[in-house]
Coordinates of C-alpha atoms and ligand atoms in Angstrom, one line a residue:
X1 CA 73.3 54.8 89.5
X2 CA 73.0 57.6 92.0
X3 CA 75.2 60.7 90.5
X4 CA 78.4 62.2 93.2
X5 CA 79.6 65.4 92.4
X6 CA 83.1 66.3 93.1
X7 CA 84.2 70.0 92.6
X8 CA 87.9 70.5 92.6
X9 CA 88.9 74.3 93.4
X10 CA 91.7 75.3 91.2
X11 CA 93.2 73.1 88.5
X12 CA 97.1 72.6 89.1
X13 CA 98.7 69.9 89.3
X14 CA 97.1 68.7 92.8
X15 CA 93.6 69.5 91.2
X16 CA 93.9 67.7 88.2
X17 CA 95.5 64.9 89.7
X18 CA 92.6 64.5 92.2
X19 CA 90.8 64.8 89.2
X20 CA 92.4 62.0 87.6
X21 CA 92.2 59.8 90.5
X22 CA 88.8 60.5 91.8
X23 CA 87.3 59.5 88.1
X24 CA 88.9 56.1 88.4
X25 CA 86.5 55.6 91.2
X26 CA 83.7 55.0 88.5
X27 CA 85.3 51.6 87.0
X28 CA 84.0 50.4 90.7
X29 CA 80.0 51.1 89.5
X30 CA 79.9 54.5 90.8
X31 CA 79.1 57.4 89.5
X32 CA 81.5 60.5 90.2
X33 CA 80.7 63.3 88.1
X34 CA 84.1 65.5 88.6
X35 CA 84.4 69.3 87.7
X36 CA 87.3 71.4 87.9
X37 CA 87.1 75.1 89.0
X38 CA 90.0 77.4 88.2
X39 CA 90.9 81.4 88.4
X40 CA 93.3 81.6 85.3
X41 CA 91.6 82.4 82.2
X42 CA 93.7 79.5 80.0
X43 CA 95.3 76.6 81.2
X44 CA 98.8 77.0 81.2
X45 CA 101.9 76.8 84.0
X46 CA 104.1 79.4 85.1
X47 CA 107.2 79.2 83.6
X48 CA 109.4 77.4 86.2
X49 CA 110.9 74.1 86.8
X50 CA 109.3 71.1 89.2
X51 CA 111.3 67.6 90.3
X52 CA 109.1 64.8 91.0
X53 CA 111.0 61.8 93.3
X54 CA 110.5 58.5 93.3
X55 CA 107.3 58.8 95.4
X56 CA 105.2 61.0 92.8
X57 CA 106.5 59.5 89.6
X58 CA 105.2 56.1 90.9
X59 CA 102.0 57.3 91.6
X60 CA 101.9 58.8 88.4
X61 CA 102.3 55.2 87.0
X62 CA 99.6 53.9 89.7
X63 CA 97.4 56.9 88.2
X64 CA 97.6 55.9 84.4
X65 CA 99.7 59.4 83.5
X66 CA 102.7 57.0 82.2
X67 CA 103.0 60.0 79.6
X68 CA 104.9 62.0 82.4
X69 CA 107.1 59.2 83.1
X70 CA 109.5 59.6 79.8
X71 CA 112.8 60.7 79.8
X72 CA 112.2 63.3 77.1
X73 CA 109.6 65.0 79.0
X74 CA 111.6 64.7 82.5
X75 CA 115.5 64.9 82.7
X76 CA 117.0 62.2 84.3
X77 CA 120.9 62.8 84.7
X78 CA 123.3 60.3 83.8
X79 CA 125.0 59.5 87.4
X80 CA 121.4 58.2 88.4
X81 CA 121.4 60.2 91.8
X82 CA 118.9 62.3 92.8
X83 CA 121.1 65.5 93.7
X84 CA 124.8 66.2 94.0
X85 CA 126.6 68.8 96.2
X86 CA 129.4 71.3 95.2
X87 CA 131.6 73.6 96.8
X88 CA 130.2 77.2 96.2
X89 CA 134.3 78.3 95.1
X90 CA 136.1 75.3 94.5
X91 CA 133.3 73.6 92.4
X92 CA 133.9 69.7 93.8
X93 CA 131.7 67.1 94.9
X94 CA 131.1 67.5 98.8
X95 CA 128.3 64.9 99.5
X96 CA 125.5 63.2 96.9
X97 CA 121.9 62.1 97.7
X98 CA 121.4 58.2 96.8
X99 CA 118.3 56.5 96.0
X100 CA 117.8 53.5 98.8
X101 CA 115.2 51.6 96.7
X102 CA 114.4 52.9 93.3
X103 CA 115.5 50.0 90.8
X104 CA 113.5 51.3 87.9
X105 CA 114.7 54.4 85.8
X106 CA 111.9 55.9 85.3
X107 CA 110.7 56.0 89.0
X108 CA 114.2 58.0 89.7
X109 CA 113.7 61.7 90.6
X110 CA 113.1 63.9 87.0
X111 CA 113.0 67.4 86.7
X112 CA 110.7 69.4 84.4
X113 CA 108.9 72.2 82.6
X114 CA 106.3 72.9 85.1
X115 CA 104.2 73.0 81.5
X116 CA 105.0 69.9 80.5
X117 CA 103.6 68.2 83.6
X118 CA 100.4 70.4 83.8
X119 CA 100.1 69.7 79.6
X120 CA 100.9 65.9 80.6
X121 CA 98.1 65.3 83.4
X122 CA 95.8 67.7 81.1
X123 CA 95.9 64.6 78.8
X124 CA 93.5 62.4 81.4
X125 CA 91.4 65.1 82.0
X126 CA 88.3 65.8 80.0
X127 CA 88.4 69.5 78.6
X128 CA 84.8 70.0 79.2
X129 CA 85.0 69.3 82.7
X130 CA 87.5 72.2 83.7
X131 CA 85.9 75.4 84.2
X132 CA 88.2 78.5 83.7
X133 CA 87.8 82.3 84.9
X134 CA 85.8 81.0 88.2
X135 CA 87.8 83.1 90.8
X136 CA 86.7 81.7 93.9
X137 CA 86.3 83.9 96.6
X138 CA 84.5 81.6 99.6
X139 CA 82.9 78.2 100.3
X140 CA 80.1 76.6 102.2
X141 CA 79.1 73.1 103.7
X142 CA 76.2 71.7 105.6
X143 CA 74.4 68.1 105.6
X144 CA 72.9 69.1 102.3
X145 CA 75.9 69.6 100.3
X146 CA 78.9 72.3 99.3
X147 CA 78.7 75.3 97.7
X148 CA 81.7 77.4 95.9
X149 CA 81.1 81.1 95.5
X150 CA 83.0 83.0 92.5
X151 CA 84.0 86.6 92.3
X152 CA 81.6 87.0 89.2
X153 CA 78.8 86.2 91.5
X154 CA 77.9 83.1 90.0
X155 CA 78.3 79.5 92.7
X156 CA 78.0 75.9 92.5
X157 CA 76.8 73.1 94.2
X158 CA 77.7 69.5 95.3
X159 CA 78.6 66.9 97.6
X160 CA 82.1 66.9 98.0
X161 CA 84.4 70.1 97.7
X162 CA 88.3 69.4 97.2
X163 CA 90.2 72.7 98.0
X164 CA 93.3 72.3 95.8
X165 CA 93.9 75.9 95.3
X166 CA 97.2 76.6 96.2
X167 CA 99.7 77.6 99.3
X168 CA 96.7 81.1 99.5
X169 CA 93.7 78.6 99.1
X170 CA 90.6 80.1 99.5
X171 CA 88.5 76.9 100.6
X172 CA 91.4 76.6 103.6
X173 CA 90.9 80.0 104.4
X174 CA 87.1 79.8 104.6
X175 CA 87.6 77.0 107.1
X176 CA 90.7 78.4 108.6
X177 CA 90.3 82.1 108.7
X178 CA 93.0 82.2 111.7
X179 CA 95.7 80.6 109.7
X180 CA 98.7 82.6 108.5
X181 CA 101.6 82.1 106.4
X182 CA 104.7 83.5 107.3
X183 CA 107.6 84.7 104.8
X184 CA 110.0 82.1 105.5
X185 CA 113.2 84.4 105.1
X186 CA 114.4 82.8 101.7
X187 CA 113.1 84.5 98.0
X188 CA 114.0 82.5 95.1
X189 CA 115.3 83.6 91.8
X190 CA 114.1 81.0 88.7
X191 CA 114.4 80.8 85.6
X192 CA 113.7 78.1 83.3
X193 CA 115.8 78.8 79.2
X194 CA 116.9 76.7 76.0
X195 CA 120.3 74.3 77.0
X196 CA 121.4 75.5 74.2
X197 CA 122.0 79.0 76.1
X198 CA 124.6 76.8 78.3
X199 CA 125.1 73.8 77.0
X200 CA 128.7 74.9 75.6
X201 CA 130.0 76.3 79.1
X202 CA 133.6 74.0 80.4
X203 CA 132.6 71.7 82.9
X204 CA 129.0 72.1 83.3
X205 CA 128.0 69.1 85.1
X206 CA 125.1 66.7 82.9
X207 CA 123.5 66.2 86.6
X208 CA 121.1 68.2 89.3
X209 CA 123.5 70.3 91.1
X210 CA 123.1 72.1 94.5
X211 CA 126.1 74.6 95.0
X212 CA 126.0 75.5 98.6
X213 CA 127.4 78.9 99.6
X214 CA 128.0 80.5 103.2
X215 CA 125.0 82.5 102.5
X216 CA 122.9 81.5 99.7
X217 CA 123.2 78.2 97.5
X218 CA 122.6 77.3 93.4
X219 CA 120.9 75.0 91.7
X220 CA 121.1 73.9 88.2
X221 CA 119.5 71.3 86.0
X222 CA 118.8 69.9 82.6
X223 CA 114.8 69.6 82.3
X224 CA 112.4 67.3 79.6
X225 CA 112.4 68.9 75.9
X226 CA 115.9 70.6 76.0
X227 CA 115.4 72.8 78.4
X228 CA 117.4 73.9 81.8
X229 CA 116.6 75.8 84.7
X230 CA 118.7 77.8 87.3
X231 CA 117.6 78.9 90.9
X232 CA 119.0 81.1 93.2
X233 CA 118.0 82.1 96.9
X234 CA 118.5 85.2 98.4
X235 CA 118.2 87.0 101.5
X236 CA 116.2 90.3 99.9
X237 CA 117.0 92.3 102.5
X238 CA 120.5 92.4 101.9
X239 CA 119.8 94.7 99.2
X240 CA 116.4 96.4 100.5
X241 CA 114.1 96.9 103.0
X242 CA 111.3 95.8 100.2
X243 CA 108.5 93.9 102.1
X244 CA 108.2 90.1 100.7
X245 CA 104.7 90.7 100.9
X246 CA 104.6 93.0 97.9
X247 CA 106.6 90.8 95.9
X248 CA 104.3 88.6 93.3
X249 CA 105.0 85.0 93.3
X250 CA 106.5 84.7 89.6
X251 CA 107.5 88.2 89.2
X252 CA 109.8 89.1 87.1
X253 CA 112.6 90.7 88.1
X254 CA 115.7 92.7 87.4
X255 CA 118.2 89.9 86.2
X256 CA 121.6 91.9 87.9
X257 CA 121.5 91.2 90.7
X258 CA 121.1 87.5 90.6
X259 CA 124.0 87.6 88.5
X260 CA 125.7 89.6 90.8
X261 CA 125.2 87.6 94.1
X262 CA 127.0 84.9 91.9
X263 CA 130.2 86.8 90.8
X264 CA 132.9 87.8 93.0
X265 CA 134.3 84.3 94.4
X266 CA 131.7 81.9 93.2
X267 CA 133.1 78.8 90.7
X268 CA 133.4 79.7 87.2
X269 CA 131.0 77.1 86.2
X270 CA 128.6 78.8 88.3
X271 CA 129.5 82.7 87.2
X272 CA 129.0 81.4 83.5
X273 CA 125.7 79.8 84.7
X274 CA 124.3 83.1 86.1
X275 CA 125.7 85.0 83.2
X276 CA 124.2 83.0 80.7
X277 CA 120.4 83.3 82.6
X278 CA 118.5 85.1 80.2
X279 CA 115.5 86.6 82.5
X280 CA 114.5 85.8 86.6
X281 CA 111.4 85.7 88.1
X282 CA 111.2 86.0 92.0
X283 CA 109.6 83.2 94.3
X284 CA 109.1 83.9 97.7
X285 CA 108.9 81.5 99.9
X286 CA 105.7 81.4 102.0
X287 CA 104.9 78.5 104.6
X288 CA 102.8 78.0 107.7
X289 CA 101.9 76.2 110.8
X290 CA 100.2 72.3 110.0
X291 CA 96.3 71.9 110.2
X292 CA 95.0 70.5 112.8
X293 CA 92.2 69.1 110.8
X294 CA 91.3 68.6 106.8
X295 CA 88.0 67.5 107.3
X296 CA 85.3 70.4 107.5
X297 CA 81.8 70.0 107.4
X298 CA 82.3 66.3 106.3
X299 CA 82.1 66.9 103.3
X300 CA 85.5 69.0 102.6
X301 CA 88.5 68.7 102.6
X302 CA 92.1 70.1 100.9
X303 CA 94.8 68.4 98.4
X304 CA 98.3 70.3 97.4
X305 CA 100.0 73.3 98.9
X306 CA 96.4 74.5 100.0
X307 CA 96.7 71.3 102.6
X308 CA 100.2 71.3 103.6
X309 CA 101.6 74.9 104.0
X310 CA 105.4 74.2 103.7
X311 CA 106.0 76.5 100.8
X312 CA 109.2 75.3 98.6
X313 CA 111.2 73.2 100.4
X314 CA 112.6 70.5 99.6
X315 CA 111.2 70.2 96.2
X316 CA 109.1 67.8 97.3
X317 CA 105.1 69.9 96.7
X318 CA 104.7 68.3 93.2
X319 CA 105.1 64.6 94.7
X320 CA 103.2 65.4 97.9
X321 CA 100.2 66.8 95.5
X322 CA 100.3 63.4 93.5
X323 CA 100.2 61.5 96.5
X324 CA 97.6 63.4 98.0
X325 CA 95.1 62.8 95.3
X326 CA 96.1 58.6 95.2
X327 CA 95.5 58.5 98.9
X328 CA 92.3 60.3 98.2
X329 CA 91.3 57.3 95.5
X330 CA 92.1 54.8 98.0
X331 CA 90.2 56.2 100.9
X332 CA 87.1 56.9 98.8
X333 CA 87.2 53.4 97.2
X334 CA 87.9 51.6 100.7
X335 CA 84.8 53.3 102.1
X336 CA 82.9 52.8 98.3
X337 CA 83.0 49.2 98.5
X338 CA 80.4 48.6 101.1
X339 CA 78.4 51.0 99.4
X340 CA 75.8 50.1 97.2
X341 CA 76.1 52.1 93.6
X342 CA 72.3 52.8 93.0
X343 CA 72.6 54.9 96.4
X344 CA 74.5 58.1 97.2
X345 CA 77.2 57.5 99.8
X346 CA 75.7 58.8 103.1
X347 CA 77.1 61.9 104.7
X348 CA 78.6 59.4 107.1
X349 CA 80.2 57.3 104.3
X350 CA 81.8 60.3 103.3
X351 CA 83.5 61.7 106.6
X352 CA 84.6 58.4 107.2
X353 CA 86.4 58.4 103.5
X354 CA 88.0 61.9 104.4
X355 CA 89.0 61.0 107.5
X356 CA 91.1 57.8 106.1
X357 CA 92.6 60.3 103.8
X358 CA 93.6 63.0 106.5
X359 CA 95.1 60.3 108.5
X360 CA 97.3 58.8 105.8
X361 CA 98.6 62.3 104.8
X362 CA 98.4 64.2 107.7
X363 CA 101.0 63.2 110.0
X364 CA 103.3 62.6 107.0
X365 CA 103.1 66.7 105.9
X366 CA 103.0 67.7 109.6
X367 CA 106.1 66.3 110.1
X368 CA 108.1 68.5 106.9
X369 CA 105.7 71.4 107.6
X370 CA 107.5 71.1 111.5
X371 CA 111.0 70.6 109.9
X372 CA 110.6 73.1 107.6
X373 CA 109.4 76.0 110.0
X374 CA 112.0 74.6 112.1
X375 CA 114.9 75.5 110.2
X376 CA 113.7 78.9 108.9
X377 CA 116.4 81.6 109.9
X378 CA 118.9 79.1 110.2
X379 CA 122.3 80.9 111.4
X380 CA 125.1 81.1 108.4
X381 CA 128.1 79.1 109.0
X382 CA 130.9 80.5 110.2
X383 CA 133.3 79.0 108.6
X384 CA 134.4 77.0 105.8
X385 CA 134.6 73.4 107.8
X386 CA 130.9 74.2 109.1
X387 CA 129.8 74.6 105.8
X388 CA 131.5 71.6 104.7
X389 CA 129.9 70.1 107.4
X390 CA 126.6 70.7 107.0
X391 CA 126.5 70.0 103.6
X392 CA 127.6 66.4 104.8
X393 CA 125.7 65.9 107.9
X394 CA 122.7 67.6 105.7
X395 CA 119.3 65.1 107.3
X396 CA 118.1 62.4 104.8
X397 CA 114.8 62.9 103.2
X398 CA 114.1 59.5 102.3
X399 CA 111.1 59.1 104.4
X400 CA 109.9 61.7 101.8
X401 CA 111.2 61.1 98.7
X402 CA 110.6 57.7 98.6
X403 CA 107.3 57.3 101.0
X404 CA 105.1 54.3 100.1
X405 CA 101.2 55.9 100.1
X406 CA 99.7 52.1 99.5
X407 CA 101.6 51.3 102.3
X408 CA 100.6 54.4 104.8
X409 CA 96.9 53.4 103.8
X410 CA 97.2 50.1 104.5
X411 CA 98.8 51.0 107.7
X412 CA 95.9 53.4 108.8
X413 CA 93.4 50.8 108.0
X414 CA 94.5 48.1 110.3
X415 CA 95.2 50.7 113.0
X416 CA 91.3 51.7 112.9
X417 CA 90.7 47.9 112.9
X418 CA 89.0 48.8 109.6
X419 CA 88.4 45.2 108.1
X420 CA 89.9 45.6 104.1
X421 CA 86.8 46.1 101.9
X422 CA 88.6 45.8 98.5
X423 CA 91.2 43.4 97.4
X424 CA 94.3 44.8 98.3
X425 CA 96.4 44.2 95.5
X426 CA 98.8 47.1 95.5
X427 CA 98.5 47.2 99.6
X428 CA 99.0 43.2 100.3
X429 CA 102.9 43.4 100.0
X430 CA 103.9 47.4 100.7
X431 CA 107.6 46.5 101.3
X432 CA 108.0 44.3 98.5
X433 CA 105.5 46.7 96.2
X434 CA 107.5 49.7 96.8
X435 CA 110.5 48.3 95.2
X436 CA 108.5 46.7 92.2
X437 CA 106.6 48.5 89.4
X438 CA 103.6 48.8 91.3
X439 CA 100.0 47.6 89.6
X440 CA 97.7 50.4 87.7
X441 CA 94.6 51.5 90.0
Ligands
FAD501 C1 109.6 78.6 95.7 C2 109.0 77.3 95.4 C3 109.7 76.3 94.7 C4 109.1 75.1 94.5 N1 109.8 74.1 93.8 C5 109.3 72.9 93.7 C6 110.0 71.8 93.1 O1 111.1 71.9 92.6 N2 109.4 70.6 93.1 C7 108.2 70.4 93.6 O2 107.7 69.2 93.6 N3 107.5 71.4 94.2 C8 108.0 72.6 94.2 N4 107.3 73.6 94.8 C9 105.9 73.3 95.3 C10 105.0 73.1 94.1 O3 105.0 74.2 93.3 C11 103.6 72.8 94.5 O4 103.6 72.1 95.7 C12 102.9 71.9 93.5 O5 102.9 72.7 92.3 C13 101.4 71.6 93.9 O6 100.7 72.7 93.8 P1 99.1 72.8 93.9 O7 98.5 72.3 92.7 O8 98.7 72.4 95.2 O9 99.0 74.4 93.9 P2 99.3 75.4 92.7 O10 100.3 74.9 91.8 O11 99.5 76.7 93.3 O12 97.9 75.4 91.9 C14 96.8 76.0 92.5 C15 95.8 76.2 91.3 O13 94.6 76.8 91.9 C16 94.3 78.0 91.2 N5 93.7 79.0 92.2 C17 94.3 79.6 93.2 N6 93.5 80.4 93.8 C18 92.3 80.3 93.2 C19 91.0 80.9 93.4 N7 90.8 81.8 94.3 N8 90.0 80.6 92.5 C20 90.2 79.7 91.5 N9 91.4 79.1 91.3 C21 92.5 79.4 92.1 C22 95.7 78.5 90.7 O14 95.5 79.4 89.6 C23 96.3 77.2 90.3 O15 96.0 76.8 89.0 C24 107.8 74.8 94.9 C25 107.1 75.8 95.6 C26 107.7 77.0 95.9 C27 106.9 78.0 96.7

């Protein structure tokens, strides 16, 4: 069998779910020898939390990590809707977010430790084939193969290269160099603490809650293991004329003021809430314009924040990541099938795999990258009844939260006139699939 090798830039969730994925492509005969290449000298997860929708927790089922799917490890809240809505001063229920067609608990949207998830997807990934303390600084590709170049002046070599490093990726900038991110006006607060610190405050909901304010909103949430997190957003040059560039992404920060944006009128349940956060570390919010391609030198290509620049919104990066890597497994093993496994795919074979994968997921980011950088420096509503409003006229994000990959691959396959190479058995029925426990890989 004629060896592949895959090298995955950075190993967070996008990279070791690619990782995941991409492996399963050896049950077909073929040999993908997978290595993981990451900055951080352990493996761990900054401290904040994550919610995965419908769409990534099935595909974590389709991938085999059916650890991440229990309810101790994510928090599902009792209500069974993804997010409710309160009135920043009078505390009630404005609007909710309902599932349209989620019929199995586990597939609803669950909120966790960012740990946790990282720890739970470490669990399918061989230790030996993660590499830490490999800051990677560039990357190369021609018709011989990749190359990744580390700060310690050390590189590596394949066929395939898989930028999943991140919203700053290095491997996008290599192939970008004229994309920017822009500081989308919003910085978060987060913090992620023991219920037990608020478990005993009157009325504190048992689901996700969004408190929307005139100027800034709240969220609050029970996660997996008995822990909660709260978020705040803030403008922060209401209080300085710090630059958000020189702010860290999970620095920590004085915990005052959050507490203070949330005094004065806010709810009570919401005061006690930002009193009883122990510590915040500041987020801010980065995005920028959509690719116009993720396919360079046919042999790269990009997974994760480093592929869709849409920084935080709409909670939706972990689930996009997860799909990213499944559509990755489906283009590579659509191509794979009409390849024989004693030869190396061609260089062809492999652009061809790529480009099925940029086509299933890029239109679908492009479209909340464009949204997104749409809405940044929205105008603060005037008044009370335009708040109310908006928080009930807010758009639905269904098409993302419960997007059917299988059914987006199948899609772009009979739209090439590609002939299906595999049996399709998670792609025959998409509609009916996406409402069923869906087959393994
Ligand atoms: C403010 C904010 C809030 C968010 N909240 C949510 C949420 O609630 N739910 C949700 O689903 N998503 C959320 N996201 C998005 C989510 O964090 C990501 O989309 C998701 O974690 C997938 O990330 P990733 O693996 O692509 O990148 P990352 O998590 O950034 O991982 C990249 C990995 O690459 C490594 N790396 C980076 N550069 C290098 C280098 N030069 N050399 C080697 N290694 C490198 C990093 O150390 C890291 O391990 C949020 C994002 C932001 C900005």
């Amino acid at each position: 069998m004629a060896e592949i090798k895959i090298i995955i830039a950075g190993a967070g969730i996008a990279g070791l779910a690619a990782a995941v994925s991409l492996r399963q492509l050896n049950s077909s005969g073929h040999n993908f020898d997978v290595h993981l290449y990451e900055r951080a000298p352990e493996l761990k997860e900054i401290g904040a939390s994550i919610a995965l929708s419908p769409n990534g927790l099935r595909t974590l089922e389709l991938l085999g990590v059916e650890n991440a799917l229990d309810d101790n490890i994510g928090y599902r809240g009792p209500s069974a809707l993804p997010m409710i809505y309160r009135h920043w001063k009078t505390n009630e229920i404005v609007s909710v977010d309902q599932f349209v067609d989620v019929p199995n608990h586990k597939h609803q949207t669950a909120r966790f430790h960012r740990a946790h998830l990282h720890d739970a997807l470490l669990q399918h990934v061989p230790r030996e084939i993660i590499h830490l303390n490999k800051e990677i600084i560039s990357a190369e590709a021609d018709g011989a193969g990749v190359t990744l170049l580390f700060k310690d002046g050390t590189n590596v070599k394949g066929d395939i290269l898989i930028g999943a490093d991140g919203l700053r990726s290095k491997v996008r900038t290599t192939f970008n160099p004229e994309h920017k991110l822009h500081w989308t006006g919003r910085t978060l607060f987060g913090s992620t603490f023991d219920y037990s610190l608020v478990k005993d405050i009157p009325d504190l909901p048992p689901d996700s809650t969004h408190w929307w304010g005139p100027k800034t909103t709240f969220f609050a949430s029970r996660l997996g293991r008995n822990m909660y997190t709260t978020v705040g957003s803030f403008d922060p040059r209401d209080y300085s004329k710090e630059n958000p560039d020189s702010v860290r992404w999970d620095q920590v920060a004085d915990v005052a003021p959050f507490r203070e944006l949330y005094n004065e009128d806010w709810n009570p349940v919401v005061k006690a809430l930002a009193e009883a956060t122990p510590y915040v570390r500041l987020y801010p919010n980065f995005a920028g314009e959509p690719l116009a391609s993720w396919v360079f030198g046919s042999r790269v290509t990009l997974v994760g924040d480093a592929a869709h620049t849409h920084g935080g919104s709409h909670a939706a990066g972990g689930s996009l990541a997860l799909d990213d890597a499944l559509a990755l497994y489906l283009s590579f093993r659509h191509v794979l099938a009409t390849v024989d496994p004693s030869q190396k795919p061609s260089l062809e074979d492999i652009h061809r795999a790529l480009t099925l994968y940029e086509k299933t997921r890029r239109p679908h980011t492009t479209r909340l990258i464009n949204g997104v950088l749409g809405s940044a420096n929205a105008i603060a509503p005037a008044t009370d009844e335009e708040l109310r409003q908006r928080m009930t006229n807010r758009a639905s994000t269904i098409w993302l939260t419960e997007h059917d990959v299988n059914a987006t691959f199948a899609k772009v396959v009979q739209d090439e006139g590609l002939i299906p190479s595999i049996p399709q058995s998670s792609t025959a029925n998409p509609q009916k699939q996406s409402s069923q426990t869906q087959s393994r890989l």
